[in-house]
């Protein structure tokens, strides 16, 4: 075997798949700077822009998911799956990887299937507490399955599972700014408790409605707020706030570029329950109210949230109940120091640090035929 490490990483479709994939690649490069890494994604999906922006080459497959509403369209989908498998086989033949990594998403199916067919060891990384369809289908062919939650034996063979956690944005953990300075950077007063509201981009609608329906409550709360609306909703929200008056104790922005400062500012966070965000809250010990998005496969965000709630590590509000319950709960909780302390202590106990490095070492070990050579 050549001394040069060659790794294929496949998957994507959402930031929740792409970010861990890039983090694993970066960790492999830290351990073996000469490693050659090739990504394989789905044409038209966000990985085709995000991965090159992170400095890695990516090949695109024409694969897409089945259309459950219009079955006739699936004839075209089946052709694209067949074509993607042929293209994946050619990519693997040309690149000659020693190991393949799948992070979930459409492209990882044909890529890891073809890798396994050629006898190349495969590692899966599952971010959620409820396994994705692609990873469940690939599990029998994988040599190792890295997971972020306990109890994943109900989806995967127990002897292949390794509890590693999810890689998170390293800059969040490296934030040096003090809480007071972070608050001042948002124009806020360090003397007041602070609620950070982040709804994602398109997934922010219900959380945004919850805020708009409680503006008077917010004004009278003696609490301050940082509200990330998402770019898609921002203009419409600002128009509404201009009509009724934006509360003085609230900073409103479409996008927060420095999430490290935002998390440092917050006494509690209101968020969707994506796996990556939850891993960040665990590592930072940040009290959080989770509002799972109902518009995700297998309702996995609810399952992610309940995994924390069962250990008293987070609060949870159903999407349908959020417009009535979310803001009053956030205001009451942020004023309750004992509750904040309890949430912080319990969520810290769920943290799994150094995930990207642990997974990268496992990838290299598989490439080295089971021998640990970093």
Coordinates of C-alpha atoms in Angstrom, one line a residue:
X1 CA 0.0 0.0 0.0
X2 CA 1.2 3.5 -0.8
X3 CA 2.2 5.7 2.1
X4 CA 0.0 8.5 0.8
X5 CA -3.4 8.5 2.5
X6 CA -6.3 8.7 0.0
X7 CA -9.8 9.3 1.5
X8 CA -13.2 9.8 -0.2
X9 CA -15.8 11.6 1.9
X10 CA -19.4 11.5 0.6
X11 CA -22.7 13.0 1.5
X12 CA -24.4 16.4 2.1
X13 CA -27.6 18.0 1.2
X14 CA -27.8 20.1 4.4
X15 CA -25.3 22.0 6.6
X16 CA -25.9 19.3 9.2
X17 CA -24.2 16.8 6.9
X18 CA -21.6 19.1 5.3
X19 CA -20.1 20.7 8.3
X20 CA -19.1 17.4 10.0
X21 CA -17.7 16.2 6.7
X22 CA -15.5 19.2 6.3
X23 CA -14.4 19.0 10.0
X24 CA -13.4 15.4 9.6
X25 CA -11.4 16.3 6.5
X26 CA -9.7 19.1 8.3
X27 CA -8.8 16.8 11.2
X28 CA -7.4 14.2 8.8
X29 CA -5.2 16.9 7.3
X30 CA -4.0 17.9 10.8
X31 CA -2.9 14.4 11.5
X32 CA -1.6 13.7 8.0
X33 CA -1.0 16.9 6.0
X34 CA -0.1 15.0 2.8
X35 CA -3.4 13.1 2.7
X36 CA -5.4 13.4 -0.5
X37 CA -9.1 13.9 0.2
X38 CA -11.9 13.9 -2.5
X39 CA -15.5 14.7 -1.7
X40 CA -18.5 13.3 -3.6
X41 CA -21.8 15.2 -3.4
X42 CA -25.1 15.6 -5.1
X43 CA -25.3 18.0 -8.1
X44 CA -27.4 21.0 -7.2
X45 CA -27.1 20.6 -3.5
X46 CA -25.2 23.0 -1.2
X47 CA -22.1 20.8 -0.8
X48 CA -21.2 21.7 -4.4
X49 CA -20.4 25.3 -3.2
X50 CA -19.6 24.8 0.5
X51 CA -16.9 22.1 0.0
X52 CA -14.8 24.0 -2.6
X53 CA -15.1 27.1 -0.3
X54 CA -13.5 25.0 2.4
X55 CA -10.6 24.2 0.1
X56 CA -11.5 20.6 -1.1
X57 CA -12.2 19.1 -4.5
X58 CA -15.7 17.7 -5.0
X59 CA -17.3 15.5 -7.7
X60 CA -21.1 15.7 -8.2
X61 CA -23.5 12.9 -8.8
X62 CA -27.0 13.4 -10.4
X63 CA -28.7 11.5 -7.6
X64 CA -31.9 12.7 -5.9
X65 CA -34.5 11.4 -3.5
X66 CA -37.7 9.6 -4.4
X67 CA -40.8 11.7 -5.1
X68 CA -43.5 10.2 -2.8
X69 CA -46.3 12.5 -4.2
X70 CA -45.7 11.8 -7.9
X71 CA -44.7 8.2 -8.5
X72 CA -44.2 8.6 -12.2
X73 CA -41.4 11.0 -11.6
X74 CA -39.5 8.1 -9.9
X75 CA -38.7 6.6 -13.3
X76 CA -36.3 9.5 -13.8
X77 CA -35.1 9.1 -10.2
X78 CA -34.2 5.4 -10.8
X79 CA -32.3 6.3 -13.9
X80 CA -30.3 9.0 -11.9
X81 CA -29.5 6.4 -9.2
X82 CA -28.2 4.0 -11.9
X83 CA -26.2 6.7 -13.5
X84 CA -24.8 7.9 -10.1
X85 CA -23.7 4.3 -9.3
X86 CA -21.8 4.1 -12.6
X87 CA -20.2 7.5 -12.0
X88 CA -19.3 6.6 -8.4
X89 CA -17.6 3.4 -9.6
X90 CA -15.5 5.4 -12.1
X91 CA -14.6 8.1 -9.5
X92 CA -13.4 5.3 -7.1
X93 CA -11.4 3.6 -9.8
X94 CA -9.7 6.9 -10.8
X95 CA -9.1 8.1 -7.2
X96 CA -8.2 4.8 -5.7
X97 CA -9.1 5.6 -2.0
X98 CA -8.0 3.4 0.9
X99 CA -11.1 4.3 2.9
X100 CA -14.5 5.9 2.3
X101 CA -16.5 8.0 4.7
X102 CA -20.2 8.6 4.5
X103 CA -21.9 11.4 6.5
X104 CA -25.5 10.9 5.3
X105 CA -27.3 12.4 2.3
X106 CA -28.1 11.1 -1.1
X107 CA -24.6 11.0 -2.6
X108 CA -23.2 8.7 0.1
X109 CA -25.4 5.8 -1.0
X110 CA -23.9 5.0 -4.4
X111 CA -20.4 6.2 -3.3
X112 CA -20.1 3.9 -0.3
X113 CA -21.9 1.0 -2.0
X114 CA -19.4 1.1 -4.8
X115 CA -16.5 1.4 -2.3
X116 CA -17.7 -1.6 -0.3
X117 CA -18.1 -3.6 -3.6
X118 CA -14.4 -2.9 -4.3
X119 CA -13.4 -4.0 -0.8
X120 CA -12.6 -0.5 0.5
X121 CA -13.3 -0.1 4.2
X122 CA -16.2 2.3 4.9
X123 CA -16.9 4.5 8.0
X124 CA -20.3 6.1 8.6
X125 CA -20.9 9.2 10.7
X126 CA -24.5 9.6 11.9
X127 CA -25.3 13.0 13.5
X128 CA -28.8 12.4 14.8
X129 CA -30.4 10.3 17.5
X130 CA -32.6 8.8 14.8
X131 CA -30.5 7.3 12.0
X132 CA -31.0 8.6 8.5
X133 CA -32.3 6.3 5.7
X134 CA -29.0 6.3 3.8
X135 CA -26.9 5.4 6.8
X136 CA -29.3 2.6 7.8
X137 CA -29.1 1.1 4.4
X138 CA -25.3 1.3 4.4
X139 CA -24.8 0.0 7.9
X140 CA -24.2 -3.7 7.0
X141 CA -21.4 -2.7 4.6
X142 CA -19.6 -0.3 7.1
X143 CA -16.6 -1.3 9.1
X144 CA -17.2 1.4 11.7
X145 CA -20.2 3.7 12.6
X146 CA -19.5 6.8 14.6
X147 CA -22.6 8.2 16.4
X148 CA -23.4 11.1 18.7
X149 CA -26.1 9.5 20.9
X150 CA -26.4 6.5 23.1
X151 CA -28.9 3.7 22.2
X152 CA -28.1 3.6 18.5
X153 CA -28.0 -0.2 18.6
X154 CA -31.6 -0.1 17.5
X155 CA -30.4 1.1 14.1
X156 CA -26.9 -0.3 13.7
X157 CA -24.9 -3.5 14.6
X158 CA -23.7 -2.9 18.1
X159 CA -20.2 -4.2 17.4
X160 CA -19.6 -1.5 14.8
X161 CA -20.8 1.5 16.8
X162 CA -18.4 4.1 18.3
X163 CA -19.7 6.9 20.4
X164 CA -17.7 9.9 19.2
X165 CA -20.2 12.9 19.2
X166 CA -20.5 15.4 16.3
X167 CA -17.7 17.6 15.1
X168 CA -18.6 21.3 15.8
X169 CA -17.3 24.6 14.6
X170 CA -13.9 25.0 16.2
X171 CA -14.1 28.8 16.3
X172 CA -17.0 28.6 18.8
X173 CA -14.9 26.6 21.3
X174 CA -11.9 29.0 20.7
X175 CA -13.8 32.2 21.4
X176 CA -11.8 34.4 23.8
X177 CA -14.1 37.4 24.1
X178 CA -15.6 37.9 27.6
X179 CA -19.3 37.9 28.2
X180 CA -19.4 41.6 28.9
X181 CA -17.5 42.5 25.8
X182 CA -19.6 40.1 23.7
X183 CA -22.8 41.8 25.0
X184 CA -21.3 45.3 24.2
X185 CA -20.5 44.1 20.7
X186 CA -24.2 43.7 20.2
X187 CA -24.9 47.1 21.9
X188 CA -26.4 45.4 24.9
X189 CA -26.1 46.0 28.7
X190 CA -24.1 43.4 30.7
X191 CA -26.4 44.0 33.7
X192 CA -29.4 42.3 32.1
X193 CA -30.1 38.7 31.4
X194 CA -30.0 37.8 27.6
X195 CA -32.0 35.5 25.4
X196 CA -30.5 34.5 22.1
X197 CA -33.1 33.4 19.5
X198 CA -31.8 31.5 16.4
X199 CA -34.2 29.8 14.0
X200 CA -31.9 28.9 11.2
X201 CA -32.8 30.2 7.7
X202 CA -35.9 28.8 6.2
X203 CA -36.7 26.9 9.4
X204 CA -37.1 30.1 11.4
X205 CA -40.8 30.8 10.5
X206 CA -42.5 29.5 13.7
X207 CA -39.9 30.9 16.0
X208 CA -40.2 34.3 14.3
X209 CA -44.0 34.2 14.7
X210 CA -43.5 33.4 18.4
X211 CA -41.5 36.5 18.9
X212 CA -43.8 38.8 16.9
X213 CA -46.8 37.7 18.9
X214 CA -45.1 38.6 22.2
X215 CA -43.5 42.0 21.5
X216 CA -45.3 43.7 24.5
X217 CA -44.3 40.8 26.8
X218 CA -40.7 41.3 25.5
X219 CA -40.8 45.1 26.2
X220 CA -42.0 44.6 29.8
X221 CA -39.7 41.7 30.5
X222 CA -36.6 43.4 31.9
X223 CA -34.6 40.9 29.8
X224 CA -32.7 41.7 26.6
X225 CA -32.8 39.7 23.3
X226 CA -30.6 38.9 20.3
X227 CA -32.9 37.8 17.5
X228 CA -31.6 36.2 14.3
X229 CA -34.5 36.2 11.9
X230 CA -32.9 34.4 9.0
X231 CA -32.3 36.2 5.7
X232 CA -35.5 34.9 4.0
X233 CA -37.8 36.5 6.6
X234 CA -35.8 39.6 7.6
X235 CA -37.3 42.3 5.3
X236 CA -40.8 41.2 6.1
X237 CA -40.1 41.3 9.9
X238 CA -38.4 44.7 9.8
X239 CA -41.5 46.0 8.0
X240 CA -43.7 44.7 10.7
X241 CA -41.4 46.1 13.5
X242 CA -41.4 49.5 11.8
X243 CA -45.2 49.6 12.0
X244 CA -45.5 48.5 15.6
X245 CA -42.2 49.7 17.0
X246 CA -39.1 47.5 17.8
X247 CA -38.6 46.9 21.5
X248 CA -35.6 48.8 22.8
X249 CA -34.3 45.7 24.6
X250 CA -34.0 43.7 21.4
X251 CA -31.3 43.5 18.7
X252 CA -32.7 42.2 15.4
X253 CA -30.4 40.8 12.6
X254 CA -30.8 38.6 9.6
X255 CA -27.6 36.7 10.2
X256 CA -25.0 36.5 13.0
X257 CA -21.5 36.2 11.6
X258 CA -19.8 35.8 15.0
X259 CA -21.8 33.0 16.7
X260 CA -19.0 32.6 19.3
X261 CA -19.8 36.1 20.6
X262 CA -23.6 35.4 20.4
X263 CA -23.3 32.2 22.5
X264 CA -21.1 34.0 24.9
X265 CA -23.7 36.8 25.3
X266 CA -26.6 34.4 25.9
X267 CA -27.9 33.2 29.3
X268 CA -30.2 30.9 27.4
X269 CA -30.7 30.0 23.7
X270 CA -33.9 29.4 21.7
X271 CA -33.1 27.1 18.8
X272 CA -34.2 24.4 16.4
X273 CA -33.0 20.9 17.3
X274 CA -30.5 20.2 14.6
X275 CA -27.8 17.7 15.6
X276 CA -24.9 20.1 15.0
X277 CA -26.4 22.9 17.0
X278 CA -27.2 20.5 19.9
X279 CA -23.5 19.3 19.9
X280 CA -22.4 22.9 20.2
X281 CA -24.8 23.6 23.1
X282 CA -23.4 20.5 24.9
X283 CA -19.8 21.5 24.5
X284 CA -20.5 25.1 25.6
X285 CA -22.8 24.0 28.5
X286 CA -25.4 26.4 27.2
X287 CA -29.0 26.3 28.6
X288 CA -31.4 25.9 25.6
X289 CA -35.0 25.7 24.7
X290 CA -35.4 23.5 21.7
X291 CA -38.2 23.9 19.1
X292 CA -37.8 20.9 16.8
X293 CA -38.7 21.6 13.2
X294 CA -41.5 19.4 12.0
X295 CA -40.3 19.6 8.4
X296 CA -37.4 17.1 8.5
X297 CA -37.1 13.5 7.6
X298 CA -38.4 11.0 10.2
X299 CA -39.1 13.9 12.6
X300 CA -35.5 13.4 13.8
X301 CA -35.3 16.9 15.4
X302 CA -37.9 15.9 17.9
X303 CA -36.0 12.8 18.7
X304 CA -32.8 14.8 19.1
X305 CA -34.6 17.2 21.5
X306 CA -36.1 14.4 23.6
X307 CA -32.7 12.7 24.0
X308 CA -31.7 15.9 25.9
X309 CA -35.0 16.4 27.7
X310 CA -34.9 12.9 29.1
X311 CA -31.6 13.8 30.9
X312 CA -32.9 17.2 32.1
X313 CA -30.4 18.8 29.7
X314 CA -32.8 21.0 27.7
X315 CA -36.3 22.4 27.6
X316 CA -38.6 21.6 24.7
X317 CA -41.6 23.3 23.1
X318 CA -43.5 21.7 20.2
X319 CA -43.6 23.7 17.0
X320 CA -47.4 23.9 17.0
X321 CA -47.4 25.3 20.6
X322 CA -44.5 27.7 20.2
X323 CA -46.5 30.8 19.2
X324 CA -48.3 30.7 22.6
X325 CA -45.7 29.1 24.9
X326 CA -42.2 29.8 23.7
X327 CA -41.5 33.4 24.7
X328 CA -43.1 33.3 28.1
X329 CA -41.1 30.2 28.9
X330 CA -37.8 31.8 27.7
X331 CA -38.4 34.9 29.8
X332 CA -39.4 32.9 33.0
X333 CA -36.4 30.5 32.6
X334 CA -33.8 33.1 31.9
X335 CA -34.7 34.8 35.3
X336 CA -34.4 31.5 37.2
X337 CA -30.7 31.2 38.1
X338 CA -31.2 27.7 39.7
X339 CA -32.9 26.4 36.5
X340 CA -30.1 27.9 34.3
X341 CA -27.4 26.3 36.5
X342 CA -29.2 22.9 36.4
X343 CA -29.6 23.0 32.6
X344 CA -26.0 24.0 32.1
X345 CA -24.7 21.2 34.3
X346 CA -26.8 18.5 32.7
X347 CA -26.1 19.5 29.1
X348 CA -22.3 19.6 29.8
X349 CA -22.5 16.0 30.9
X350 CA -23.6 15.1 27.4
X351 CA -20.7 16.8 25.7
X352 CA -18.3 14.6 23.6
X353 CA -15.2 16.7 22.8
X354 CA -12.6 16.2 20.1
X355 CA -15.1 14.4 17.9
X356 CA -13.5 15.3 14.5
X357 CA -10.0 14.2 15.7
X358 CA -11.4 10.9 17.1
X359 CA -13.2 10.1 13.9
X360 CA -10.2 11.1 11.8
X361 CA -8.0 8.7 13.7
X362 CA -10.5 6.0 13.1
X363 CA -10.6 6.8 9.4
X364 CA -6.8 6.6 9.2
X365 CA -6.8 3.3 11.2
X366 CA -9.2 1.7 8.7
X367 CA -7.0 2.9 5.8
X368 CA -4.0 1.3 7.5
X369 CA -5.8 -2.0 7.7
X370 CA -6.5 -1.6 11.4
X371 CA -3.0 -0.5 12.4
X372 CA -2.9 2.8 14.3
X373 CA -0.4 4.9 12.4
X374 CA -1.0 8.7 12.7

